[in-house]
Coordinates of C-alpha atoms in Angstrom, one line a residue:
M60 CA 27.7 -10.7 -20.6
R61 CA 25.1 -9.5 -18.1
I62 CA 21.8 -8.2 -19.4
L63 CA 18.9 -6.8 -17.5
G64 CA 15.4 -7.0 -18.9
I65 CA 12.5 -4.7 -17.9
S66 CA 8.8 -4.6 -18.4
A67 CA 6.8 -1.6 -17.1
Y68 CA 4.1 1.0 -17.5
Y69 CA 1.2 -1.2 -18.5
H70 CA 0.7 -4.0 -16.0
D71 CA 2.7 -6.7 -14.2
S72 CA 6.0 -4.8 -14.4
A73 CA 9.1 -6.9 -13.7
A74 CA 12.8 -7.3 -14.0
A75 CA 15.0 -10.2 -15.1
L76 CA 18.7 -10.7 -15.2
I77 CA 20.7 -13.2 -17.3
D78 CA 24.5 -13.8 -17.2
D79 CA 26.0 -15.3 -20.3
G80 CA 22.6 -16.5 -21.3
V81 CA 21.9 -18.2 -17.9
I82 CA 18.8 -17.0 -16.1
V83 CA 20.0 -15.7 -12.8
A84 CA 16.9 -14.0 -11.4
A85 CA 13.5 -12.6 -12.2
A86 CA 10.8 -11.0 -10.1
Q87 CA 7.6 -8.9 -10.4
E88 CA 7.4 -5.5 -8.8
E89 CA 4.0 -6.3 -7.3
R90 CA 5.6 -8.7 -4.8
F91 CA 7.7 -5.9 -3.3
S92 CA 5.2 -3.0 -3.6
R93 CA 2.3 -5.2 -2.5
K94 CA 0.1 -3.6 -5.3
K95 CA -1.5 -6.2 -7.5
H96 CA -0.4 -6.1 -11.1
D97 CA 1.8 -3.0 -10.3
E98 CA 2.7 -1.2 -13.5
C99 CA 5.3 1.2 -12.1
F100 CA 9.0 1.1 -12.9
P101 CA 10.3 -2.0 -11.1
H102 CA 12.9 -0.4 -8.8
A103 CA 12.6 -3.2 -6.1
A104 CA 12.6 -6.0 -8.7
V105 CA 15.7 -4.6 -10.4
R106 CA 17.6 -4.3 -7.1
A107 CA 16.5 -7.9 -6.1
C108 CA 17.9 -9.2 -9.5
L109 CA 21.1 -7.3 -9.1
E110 CA 21.6 -8.7 -5.6
A111 CA 20.9 -12.2 -6.7
A112 CA 23.6 -11.8 -9.5
G113 CA 26.1 -10.5 -6.9
C114 CA 26.1 -7.0 -8.5
R115 CA 27.2 -4.5 -5.8
I116 CA 26.8 -0.8 -5.8
D117 CA 30.1 0.8 -4.7
A118 CA 30.6 4.1 -2.9
Q119 CA 30.4 6.0 -6.1
G120 CA 27.1 4.4 -7.0
E121 CA 28.6 2.2 -9.7
L122 CA 27.8 -1.5 -10.3
D123 CA 30.5 -4.1 -9.8
P124 CA 30.4 -6.2 -11.9
A125 CA 28.7 -4.0 -14.6
I126 CA 25.6 -4.6 -16.6
D127 CA 26.3 -4.7 -20.3
H128 CA 22.8 -3.9 -21.6
V129 CA 19.4 -3.0 -20.3
V130 CA 16.5 -4.0 -22.5
F131 CA 12.9 -2.8 -22.5
Y132 CA 10.3 -5.3 -23.5
D133 CA 8.5 -3.3 -26.2
K134 CA 8.9 -0.4 -28.6
P135 CA 7.1 2.8 -27.3
F136 CA 7.2 4.7 -30.6
V137 CA 5.5 1.9 -32.5
K138 CA 2.9 1.5 -29.7
F139 CA 2.2 5.3 -29.9
E140 CA 1.9 5.0 -33.6
R141 CA -0.8 2.3 -33.2
I142 CA -2.7 4.6 -30.7
L143 CA -2.7 7.5 -33.2
E144 CA -3.6 5.4 -36.2
T145 CA -6.5 3.7 -34.3
Y146 CA -7.9 7.1 -33.3
L147 CA -7.7 8.2 -36.9
S148 CA -9.4 5.1 -38.2
F149 CA -12.4 5.5 -35.8
A150 CA -12.5 9.3 -35.6
P151 CA -14.6 11.2 -34.5
Q152 CA -15.6 8.4 -32.2
G153 CA -13.6 8.4 -29.0
F154 CA -12.4 12.0 -29.3
A155 CA -13.0 12.8 -25.6
T156 CA -11.0 9.7 -24.6
F157 CA -8.3 10.6 -27.0
R158 CA -8.1 14.2 -25.9
T159 CA -7.8 13.2 -22.3
G160 CA -5.3 10.5 -22.8
L161 CA -3.0 12.2 -25.4
P162 CA -0.8 14.2 -22.9
I163 CA -0.2 11.0 -20.9
W164 CA 0.5 8.9 -23.9
A165 CA 2.8 11.5 -25.4
K166 CA 4.8 11.7 -22.1
E167 CA 5.0 8.0 -21.7
K168 CA 5.6 6.9 -25.3
L169 CA 7.5 9.8 -26.9
F170 CA 10.0 10.3 -24.1
Q171 CA 10.1 6.8 -22.6
R172 CA 13.9 6.4 -23.3
S173 CA 14.5 9.5 -21.1
L174 CA 12.1 8.2 -18.5
L175 CA 13.8 4.8 -18.4
T176 CA 17.3 6.2 -18.1
K177 CA 16.2 8.5 -15.4
E178 CA 14.7 5.7 -13.3
L179 CA 17.7 3.4 -13.9
K180 CA 20.1 6.2 -12.7
K181 CA 18.2 6.2 -9.4
I182 CA 19.5 2.7 -8.9
A183 CA 23.1 3.2 -10.2
P184 CA 24.3 6.0 -12.5
S185 CA 26.1 3.6 -14.9
L186 CA 22.8 1.6 -15.3
G187 CA 21.2 4.6 -17.0
Q188 CA 23.7 5.2 -19.7
R189 CA 21.8 5.7 -22.9
D190 CA 24.1 3.6 -25.0
K191 CA 23.3 0.6 -22.9
L192 CA 19.5 0.8 -23.4
L193 CA 17.9 -1.4 -26.0
F194 CA 14.3 -2.1 -27.0
S195 CA 12.7 -5.3 -28.1
S196 CA 9.3 -5.6 -29.8
H197 CA 6.5 -6.8 -27.5
H198 CA 5.8 -10.1 -29.2
L199 CA 9.4 -10.8 -29.9
S200 CA 10.0 -10.5 -26.2
H201 CA 7.2 -12.9 -25.5
A202 CA 8.4 -15.3 -28.1
A203 CA 12.0 -15.2 -26.8
S204 CA 10.7 -15.9 -23.3
A205 CA 9.1 -19.0 -24.6
F206 CA 11.6 -20.4 -27.0
Y207 CA 15.0 -19.7 -25.5
P208 CA 14.3 -21.4 -22.0
S209 CA 12.5 -24.3 -23.7
P210 CA 14.1 -27.7 -24.0
F211 CA 13.9 -27.6 -27.8
D212 CA 16.6 -26.8 -30.3
E213 CA 13.9 -26.1 -32.8
A214 CA 10.2 -25.2 -32.3
L215 CA 7.3 -23.2 -33.5
V216 CA 6.4 -20.4 -31.1
L217 CA 2.8 -19.1 -30.8
V218 CA 2.2 -15.8 -28.9
L219 CA -1.3 -14.6 -28.1
D220 CA -2.2 -11.7 -25.8
G221 CA -4.4 -8.5 -25.8
V222 CA -2.1 -6.4 -27.9
G223 CA 1.6 -5.5 -28.1
E224 CA 2.6 -2.6 -30.3
W225 CA 0.4 -3.8 -33.2
S226 CA 0.4 -7.6 -32.9
T227 CA -2.2 -9.6 -31.0
T228 CA -1.2 -13.0 -32.4
S229 CA 2.2 -13.9 -33.8
V230 CA 3.9 -17.0 -35.0
A231 CA 7.7 -17.4 -34.8
L232 CA 10.2 -20.1 -35.8
G233 CA 13.1 -20.8 -33.4
R234 CA 16.2 -22.7 -34.5
G235 CA 19.2 -22.8 -32.3
S236 CA 19.9 -19.2 -31.3
D237 CA 17.8 -17.7 -34.1
L238 CA 14.2 -16.7 -33.7
Q239 CA 12.1 -15.0 -36.4
I240 CA 8.5 -13.9 -36.4
I241 CA 6.9 -15.1 -39.6
R242 CA 3.2 -14.2 -39.3
E243 CA 1.1 -11.8 -37.3
I244 CA -2.6 -10.8 -36.7
P245 CA -2.8 -7.0 -36.1
F246 CA -4.9 -5.0 -33.6
P247 CA -7.8 -4.6 -33.1
H248 CA -8.5 -8.3 -33.9
S249 CA -7.4 -10.0 -30.7
L250 CA -8.4 -13.2 -29.0
G251 CA -7.1 -11.9 -25.7
L252 CA -9.2 -8.8 -25.9
L253 CA -12.2 -10.9 -26.9
Y254 CA -11.8 -13.0 -23.8
S255 CA -11.3 -9.9 -21.7
A256 CA -14.5 -8.4 -23.2
F257 CA -16.4 -11.4 -21.8
T258 CA -14.5 -11.1 -18.5
T259 CA -15.7 -7.5 -18.0
Y260 CA -19.2 -8.4 -19.3
A261 CA -19.4 -11.2 -16.6
G262 CA -18.5 -8.6 -13.9
F263 CA -14.8 -9.3 -13.4
K264 CA -11.7 -7.2 -13.9
V265 CA -9.5 -7.2 -17.0
N266 CA -6.0 -8.7 -16.4
S267 CA -7.1 -10.5 -13.2
G268 CA -10.6 -11.9 -13.8
E269 CA -9.8 -14.0 -16.8
Y270 CA -8.9 -16.9 -14.4
K271 CA -12.3 -16.5 -12.8
L272 CA -14.1 -16.8 -16.2
M273 CA -12.1 -19.9 -17.1
G274 CA -12.9 -21.4 -13.7
L275 CA -16.5 -20.6 -14.1
A276 CA -16.8 -22.3 -17.5
P277 CA -17.3 -25.9 -16.4
Y278 CA -20.4 -25.0 -14.5
G279 CA -22.2 -23.8 -17.7
E280 CA -23.2 -24.9 -21.1
P281 CA -21.8 -23.3 -24.2
R282 CA -25.2 -22.2 -25.5
F283 CA -23.9 -18.8 -26.7
A284 CA -21.0 -20.2 -28.7
D285 CA -23.0 -20.0 -32.0
T286 CA -23.9 -16.5 -31.3
I287 CA -20.3 -15.5 -30.7
L288 CA -19.3 -17.2 -33.9
R289 CA -22.1 -15.7 -36.0
H290 CA -21.7 -12.1 -34.7
L291 CA -18.4 -11.4 -32.9
I292 CA -15.7 -13.4 -34.5
D293 CA -15.0 -14.9 -37.9
I294 CA -12.7 -17.9 -37.6
K295 CA -11.1 -19.2 -40.8
D296 CA -10.2 -22.9 -41.3
D297 CA -6.5 -22.1 -40.5
G298 CA -7.5 -20.5 -37.2
T299 CA -6.9 -16.9 -38.3
F300 CA -9.8 -14.6 -37.3
R301 CA -11.3 -11.2 -37.4
L302 CA -13.6 -9.4 -34.9
D303 CA -16.7 -7.4 -35.8
M304 CA -15.6 -4.2 -34.1
R305 CA -19.2 -2.8 -34.1
Y306 CA -19.7 -4.8 -30.8
F307 CA -16.7 -3.5 -29.0
N308 CA -15.6 -0.2 -27.5
Y309 CA -11.9 -0.7 -26.7
C310 CA -10.6 1.1 -29.7
T311 CA -12.5 4.4 -28.9
G312 CA -13.4 4.3 -25.2
L313 CA -12.5 3.0 -21.8
R314 CA -14.9 0.1 -21.8
M315 CA -14.5 -3.3 -23.6
T316 CA -18.1 -3.7 -24.8
N317 CA -20.9 -1.5 -26.0
A318 CA -24.7 -1.4 -26.1
R319 CA -24.8 -3.5 -29.3
F320 CA -22.8 -6.2 -27.5
H321 CA -25.2 -6.1 -24.6
A322 CA -28.2 -6.3 -26.8
L323 CA -26.9 -9.3 -28.6
F324 CA -26.9 -11.3 -25.3
G325 CA -30.0 -9.5 -23.9
R326 CA -28.6 -8.2 -20.7
P327 CA -26.4 -5.3 -19.4
P328 CA -23.0 -6.3 -17.9
R329 CA -23.1 -8.0 -14.5
L330 CA -22.2 -5.8 -11.6
P331 CA -19.1 -6.8 -9.7
E332 CA -19.9 -8.9 -6.6
S333 CA -23.5 -9.4 -7.6
P334 CA -24.9 -13.0 -7.8
I335 CA -23.6 -15.3 -10.6
E336 CA -26.5 -16.9 -12.5
P337 CA -26.6 -19.7 -15.0
F338 CA -26.5 -17.0 -17.7
H339 CA -23.0 -16.1 -16.6
T340 CA -21.8 -19.6 -16.3
D341 CA -23.1 -20.3 -19.9
L342 CA -21.3 -17.2 -21.2
A343 CA -18.1 -18.5 -19.6
A344 CA -18.5 -21.9 -21.1
S345 CA -19.2 -20.3 -24.5
I346 CA -16.2 -18.0 -24.8
Q347 CA -13.9 -20.8 -23.4
Q348 CA -15.2 -23.1 -26.2
V349 CA -14.6 -20.4 -28.8
T350 CA -11.1 -19.7 -27.5
E351 CA -10.3 -23.4 -27.7
T352 CA -11.7 -23.6 -31.3
V353 CA -9.4 -20.8 -32.4
L354 CA -6.3 -22.3 -30.7
L355 CA -7.0 -25.8 -32.0
R356 CA -7.5 -24.6 -35.6
L357 CA -4.4 -22.4 -35.4
T358 CA -2.1 -25.1 -34.1
R359 CA -3.3 -27.8 -36.4
A360 CA -2.8 -25.6 -39.4
L361 CA 0.6 -24.5 -38.3
A362 CA 1.7 -28.1 -37.6
R363 CA 0.7 -29.2 -41.0
E364 CA 2.3 -26.2 -42.7
T365 CA 5.6 -26.2 -40.9
G366 CA 6.1 -29.9 -40.0
Q367 CA 7.3 -28.8 -36.6
K368 CA 6.9 -31.3 -33.7
N369 CA 7.6 -28.8 -30.8
L370 CA 5.4 -25.9 -29.8
C371 CA 6.2 -23.1 -27.4
L372 CA 3.5 -20.7 -26.1
A373 CA 3.6 -17.3 -24.4
G374 CA 1.4 -14.2 -24.0
G375 CA -1.5 -13.8 -21.6
V376 CA -3.7 -16.2 -23.6
A377 CA -1.1 -19.0 -22.9
L378 CA -2.1 -18.8 -19.2
N379 CA -5.5 -20.4 -20.2
C380 CA -4.5 -23.8 -18.8
V381 CA -7.7 -25.4 -19.9
A382 CA -7.0 -24.6 -23.5
N383 CA -3.4 -25.7 -23.1
G384 CA -4.7 -29.1 -21.9
K385 CA -6.8 -29.4 -25.0
L386 CA -3.8 -28.6 -27.2
A387 CA -1.8 -31.3 -25.4
A388 CA -4.6 -33.8 -25.7
D389 CA -5.0 -33.0 -29.4
G390 CA -1.6 -34.1 -30.4
A391 CA -0.9 -31.9 -33.4
F392 CA 2.4 -31.2 -31.7
E393 CA 4.3 -33.9 -29.9
N394 CA 5.7 -31.6 -27.3
I395 CA 4.5 -28.3 -25.8
W396 CA 6.2 -26.0 -23.5
V397 CA 4.6 -22.9 -22.0
Q398 CA 6.5 -20.0 -20.4
P399 CA 5.5 -20.1 -16.7
A400 CA 5.5 -16.2 -16.7
A401 CA 3.7 -16.1 -19.9
G402 CA 2.2 -12.6 -19.3
D403 CA 3.8 -9.2 -19.6
A404 CA 6.1 -10.0 -16.5
G405 CA 7.8 -12.7 -18.6
G406 CA 8.4 -10.0 -21.3
A407 CA 11.2 -8.7 -19.2
L408 CA 13.0 -12.1 -19.3
G409 CA 12.3 -12.5 -23.0
A410 CA 13.7 -9.0 -23.8
A411 CA 17.0 -9.9 -22.1
L412 CA 17.2 -13.2 -23.9
A413 CA 16.4 -11.6 -27.3
A414 CA 19.2 -9.1 -26.8
H415 CA 21.6 -11.9 -25.8
H416 CA 21.0 -14.1 -28.8
L417 CA 19.8 -11.8 -31.5
H418 CA 21.5 -8.5 -30.8
A419 CA 24.7 -9.8 -29.3
K420 CA 24.7 -12.9 -31.5
Q421 CA 25.6 -15.2 -28.6
P422 CA 25.1 -19.0 -28.9
R423 CA 22.4 -20.9 -27.1
S424 CA 22.8 -24.1 -25.1
V425 CA 19.6 -26.1 -24.8
V426 CA 18.8 -27.1 -21.2
V427 CA 16.7 -30.2 -20.2
P428 CA 14.0 -30.1 -18.8
D429 CA 14.2 -26.3 -19.3
A430 CA 16.3 -23.3 -18.4
M431 CA 13.8 -21.7 -16.0
R432 CA 15.2 -23.5 -12.9
G433 CA 11.7 -24.4 -11.7
S434 CA 10.8 -20.7 -12.1
T435 CA 12.1 -20.1 -8.6
L436 CA 14.0 -17.0 -9.5
G437 CA 13.1 -14.5 -6.8
P438 CA 14.5 -13.6 -3.4
S439 CA 15.2 -16.1 -0.6
F440 CA 15.8 -15.5 3.0
S441 CA 18.3 -17.2 5.4
D442 CA 17.4 -18.8 8.7
A443 CA 18.9 -15.8 10.5
Q444 CA 17.0 -13.3 8.5
T445 CA 13.8 -15.3 9.1
E446 CA 14.3 -15.6 12.8
D447 CA 15.2 -12.0 13.2
A448 CA 11.9 -11.0 11.4
L449 CA 9.9 -13.4 13.6
R450 CA 11.4 -11.9 16.8
T451 CA 10.7 -8.4 15.6
L452 CA 7.1 -9.3 14.9
G453 CA 6.7 -10.7 18.4
V454 CA 5.2 -14.1 17.2
S455 CA 5.7 -17.5 18.9
Y456 CA 7.7 -20.0 16.9
S457 CA 9.8 -23.1 17.2
V458 CA 12.8 -24.3 15.2
V459 CA 12.8 -28.0 14.2
D460 CA 15.1 -30.2 12.1
D461 CA 14.2 -31.3 8.6
T462 CA 12.9 -34.7 9.5
A463 CA 10.6 -33.5 12.2
L464 CA 9.5 -30.6 10.0
L465 CA 8.4 -32.8 7.1
N466 CA 6.8 -35.5 9.3
D467 CA 5.0 -33.0 11.6
T468 CA 3.8 -30.9 8.6
A469 CA 2.5 -33.9 6.8
A470 CA 0.7 -35.1 9.9
A471 CA -0.9 -31.7 10.4
L472 CA -2.1 -31.6 6.9
A473 CA -3.5 -35.1 7.2
A474 CA -5.4 -34.0 10.3
G475 CA -7.1 -31.2 8.3
E476 CA -4.8 -28.2 9.0
V477 CA -4.2 -25.5 6.4
V478 CA -0.5 -24.7 6.2
G479 CA 1.4 -21.7 4.9
W480 CA 4.6 -23.1 3.3
F481 CA 7.4 -20.6 2.7
Q482 CA 10.6 -22.0 1.4
G483 CA 13.6 -21.0 -0.8
R484 CA 13.4 -18.6 -3.7
M485 CA 10.1 -16.9 -4.6
E486 CA 8.4 -18.0 -7.8
F487 CA 8.4 -15.9 -11.0
G488 CA 5.0 -15.8 -12.7
P489 CA 1.4 -16.0 -11.4
R490 CA 1.6 -19.5 -9.9
A491 CA 2.8 -20.6 -6.5
L492 CA 4.8 -23.8 -7.1
G493 CA 5.7 -25.0 -3.7
N494 CA 7.8 -22.1 -2.3
R495 CA 5.2 -19.5 -1.5
S496 CA 2.1 -21.8 -1.2
I497 CA -0.8 -22.5 1.0
L498 CA -1.2 -26.3 1.4
A499 CA -4.1 -28.6 2.4
D500 CA -5.5 -32.1 2.1
P501 CA -7.2 -32.8 -1.3
R502 CA -9.2 -35.7 0.2
S503 CA -11.4 -33.4 2.2
S504 CA -14.9 -32.7 0.8
E505 CA -15.0 -29.4 2.8
M506 CA -11.5 -28.1 2.1
Q507 CA -12.3 -26.4 -1.2
K508 CA -15.1 -24.3 0.5
T509 CA -12.9 -23.7 3.6
L510 CA -10.0 -22.4 1.5
N511 CA -12.1 -20.1 -0.6
L512 CA -14.2 -18.6 2.1
K513 CA -11.9 -18.6 5.2
I514 CA -8.4 -18.5 3.8
K515 CA -8.5 -16.8 0.4
F516 CA -11.7 -14.8 0.9
R517 CA -12.7 -15.3 -2.6
E518 CA -15.6 -16.7 -4.7
S519 CA -16.8 -20.1 -3.7
F520 CA -16.7 -21.5 -7.2
R521 CA -12.9 -21.0 -7.7
P522 CA -11.1 -24.4 -8.1
F523 CA -7.8 -25.4 -6.5
A524 CA -4.9 -27.2 -8.1
P525 CA -3.1 -30.4 -7.0
S526 CA 0.6 -30.8 -6.6
V527 CA 1.4 -34.4 -7.2
L528 CA 4.6 -36.5 -7.0
Q529 CA 5.8 -36.7 -10.6
E530 CA 6.2 -40.4 -10.3
D531 CA 2.6 -40.9 -9.3
A532 CA 0.9 -38.5 -11.6
A533 CA -0.1 -41.0 -14.2
D534 CA -1.9 -43.1 -11.6
W535 CA -4.2 -40.3 -10.7
F536 CA -4.6 -38.2 -13.8
D537 CA -5.0 -38.6 -17.6
M538 CA -1.6 -37.1 -18.3
H539 CA -1.2 -36.0 -22.0
Q540 CA 2.3 -34.8 -21.1
A541 CA 4.7 -36.7 -18.9
T542 CA 5.3 -33.6 -16.7
S543 CA 3.5 -30.4 -15.8
P544 CA 5.9 -28.6 -13.4
Y545 CA 4.4 -25.1 -13.9
M546 CA 0.7 -25.8 -13.3
L547 CA -0.1 -24.8 -16.9
F548 CA -2.1 -27.7 -18.2
V549 CA -5.6 -28.9 -17.1
T550 CA -6.3 -32.6 -17.5
T551 CA -8.9 -34.9 -15.9
V552 CA -8.9 -37.3 -12.9
A553 CA -8.4 -40.9 -13.8
D554 CA -11.5 -43.0 -14.0
A555 CA -10.3 -45.2 -11.1
H556 CA -10.5 -42.3 -8.7
R557 CA -13.9 -41.0 -9.8
C558 CA -17.0 -41.3 -7.6
L559 CA -19.6 -40.4 -10.1
S560 CA -20.6 -42.0 -13.4
P561 CA -20.7 -39.8 -16.5
A562 CA -24.5 -39.8 -16.3
Q563 CA -24.5 -38.8 -12.6
A564 CA -21.9 -36.1 -13.3
A565 CA -24.1 -34.7 -16.1
E566 CA -27.1 -34.5 -13.8
Q567 CA -25.1 -32.7 -11.1
R568 CA -23.9 -29.6 -13.1
G569 CA -24.1 -25.9 -12.2
L570 CA -23.2 -23.9 -9.2
D571 CA -25.8 -25.6 -7.0
H572 CA -23.7 -28.8 -7.2
Q573 CA -20.2 -27.2 -6.9
H574 CA -19.5 -29.1 -3.6
T575 CA -20.6 -32.5 -4.8
R576 CA -18.0 -35.2 -4.1
R577 CA -16.8 -36.3 -7.6
S578 CA -13.6 -38.2 -6.8
D579 CA -11.3 -39.5 -4.1
I580 CA -9.7 -36.1 -4.2
P581 CA -12.8 -33.8 -4.2
A582 CA -11.0 -30.6 -3.2
V583 CA -9.0 -30.5 -6.4
T584 CA -11.6 -32.0 -8.8
H585 CA -13.6 -29.5 -10.8
M586 CA -17.2 -29.8 -12.0
D587 CA -16.1 -31.7 -15.2
F588 CA -13.5 -33.9 -13.4
S589 CA -10.7 -31.6 -14.5
A590 CA -7.7 -30.6 -12.5
R591 CA -4.8 -28.1 -13.0
V592 CA -2.0 -30.5 -12.2
Q593 CA 1.5 -29.6 -11.0
T594 CA 4.0 -32.4 -11.1
V595 CA 6.7 -32.1 -8.6
S596 CA 10.1 -33.8 -9.1
A597 CA 13.0 -34.3 -6.6
R598 CA 15.3 -32.6 -9.0
D599 CA 13.3 -29.4 -9.4
N600 CA 12.0 -28.9 -5.8
P601 CA 13.6 -31.5 -3.4
R602 CA 12.1 -30.0 -0.2
Y603 CA 8.5 -29.8 -1.5
H604 CA 8.9 -33.3 -3.1
A605 CA 10.0 -34.6 0.3
L606 CA 6.9 -33.1 1.9
L607 CA 4.7 -34.8 -0.6
Q608 CA 6.5 -38.1 0.0
A609 CA 5.9 -37.7 3.8
F610 CA 2.2 -37.0 3.2
K611 CA 2.0 -40.1 0.9
Q612 CA 3.7 -42.3 3.5
Q613 CA 1.1 -41.2 6.1
T614 CA -2.0 -41.2 4.0
G615 CA -1.4 -43.1 0.7
C616 CA -2.2 -39.9 -1.2
P617 CA 0.7 -38.5 -3.2
M618 CA -0.5 -35.0 -3.6
L619 CA -1.6 -31.8 -1.8
I620 CA -3.8 -28.8 -2.6
N621 CA -1.5 -26.0 -3.7
T622 CA -2.8 -22.5 -3.9
S623 CA -0.9 -19.2 -3.9
F624 CA 0.2 -17.7 -0.5
N625 CA -2.0 -14.6 -0.5
V626 CA -5.6 -13.4 0.0
R627 CA -7.9 -12.3 -2.8
G628 CA -6.6 -9.1 -4.3
E629 CA -3.0 -9.1 -3.0
P630 CA 0.1 -10.4 -4.6
I631 CA 1.8 -13.6 -3.5
V632 CA 3.8 -13.1 -0.4
C633 CA 7.5 -12.2 -0.8
T634 CA 9.1 -11.8 2.6
P635 CA 8.7 -13.6 6.0
Q636 CA 6.9 -10.5 7.2
D637 CA 4.4 -10.8 4.3
A638 CA 3.8 -14.4 5.2
V639 CA 3.3 -13.8 8.9
R640 CA 0.8 -11.0 8.2
C641 CA -1.2 -13.3 5.9
F642 CA -1.0 -16.1 8.4
L643 CA -2.3 -14.0 11.3
G644 CA -5.1 -12.5 9.2
T645 CA -6.6 -15.7 7.8
G646 CA -7.9 -19.0 9.0
M647 CA -4.5 -20.8 8.4
D648 CA -3.6 -23.1 11.2
R649 CA 0.2 -23.4 10.7
L650 CA 3.0 -21.5 9.0
V651 CA 6.3 -23.0 8.1
I652 CA 9.1 -20.6 7.1
G653 CA 12.3 -22.6 6.4
N654 CA 12.7 -24.6 9.6
C655 CA 10.6 -22.2 11.7
V656 CA 7.1 -23.4 12.6
L657 CA 4.3 -21.1 13.9
K658 CA 1.0 -22.5 15.1
K659 CA -2.0 -20.2 15.2
S660 CA -3.1 -21.5 18.7
D661 CA 0.3 -20.3 20.1
Q662 CA 0.0 -16.7 18.8
P663 CA -0.8 -13.7 21.1
P664 CA -4.5 -12.8 20.4
A665 CA -3.5 -9.1 19.9
L666 CA -1.5 -10.0 16.8
L667 CA -4.5 -11.6 15.0
S668 CA -6.2 -9.3 12.4
D669 CA -8.6 -9.1 9.6
Y670 CA -6.2 -7.4 7.3
H671 CA -7.8 -8.9 4.2
L672 CA -10.6 -6.4 4.7
S673 CA -8.2 -3.6 3.7
V674 CA -7.2 -5.4 0.5
E675 CA -8.9 -4.2 -2.7
A676 CA -10.9 -7.1 -4.2
D677 CA -9.5 -8.2 -7.6

């Protein structure tokens, strides 16, 4: 049974395809359209999934083999009901916004089945048959994306995001092929929207700036945490919560916060790209601490109540890897697994899995370490395709064998070069995991600054993550879980590799000290000695593992900086053409695509560009 899952029309639209319960392919539309967080119907992503599954479109426009079901990741009528009821609850506030948005909402929500079938028929007529189209609730899609690929036969599933149809937080129990939501917190009380409110107040964009707020938090002190707890959110002992909606505007307007919120903290919102001050770092630290408080209380109470030992996480809040690290260190659950595409893109996969196990009643086989196949579920390109693209682009390149490729790339990295690394299938989810990555030496004190300002063209405070050989991770980091293959847990650098005492580190806080050398791997050590670790195994990614081994043999260091292959504001690269454009338009020194090697010094000057200037900042 082949099932296609789709998420679309809000942000991070995506497609995923499963065959008899096995995940075959998944991809976000933004990677093809080159529009960050693209919300449009995922035509290109659907076609990529069909191609990966061997589904061909014949002369009559039919699919061979056929798709049994297409599943949408939420229920439009229920979401529209929430929009109407929210307006009625707050009326007459927000009438102008409601009047403007109603025609769009009605078109999208009331007629979404027709809209979906129309778009699907553009790909293949049989794909748009109305009897094939199913709908899963938003939080069930998230929960299914977390539980079914996990390595657990039984687990508690916690979903937290902005809002689905009504739910903002939900708890589910998964056993075998069964998955049931047992508890929910409804809109407008949302931990995700609370965090997004502070994101916008700090001058960043919703749905993209939350990472920045999380990265800014270690530079500050949580001096506003009590203010948040007294005025904005009431957290019960079991972690359930309510927001005081007098401080927020997202129910009745187009802004997250209002004048009462701004008066509470004594300042108007920060303007984007304006200087970041200690006030903003302290705000970030405060909301991060409050978020962690909610999650710790929730998970401790749920562990006591249910007796479950395994926890699965999904929803946008599950991408808060600092909080995930605190949950792992807390130990309320023995094992934690987070869906690597925890946001709305992952809802496409969850919708397909929910249909397979809950609608079609198909059995489930538990896969260890998980069923995500390293989350490398997107398109790949053959050597012939790559070389054809390079010749067409007119770049200079050489082709080398595997041994020379690994040794030469490791030597270049050790010598301080920044390398674009493009291999195999593209990753699904927001993290580059060694297939669409920019790599560099973590031992360099200057590399964090170089990568931010000359390669990524982003804020200087943004941290970078280490990819470390799985077998060496415990020697370098305080690992609360044996593995972290998806870069979703923050831990700390082991004491043996730190250069500052706790007292020295406490004195050298704040943005003025962001480039202080704190460890033997300063480029991946954050202000508080934290690091967002990715463990790499030979089983999950043999080629990337081999490169890390080569680097270790040459330097003694078993890790590399791994950041996503893109510049600020653009999606991660998908094709060789995307990779070459990024390489030529940044300060990268070398690009490795498959076995093809491009050196910046060999490229015709006329091909170099500043294309990042045309990319809208995120």
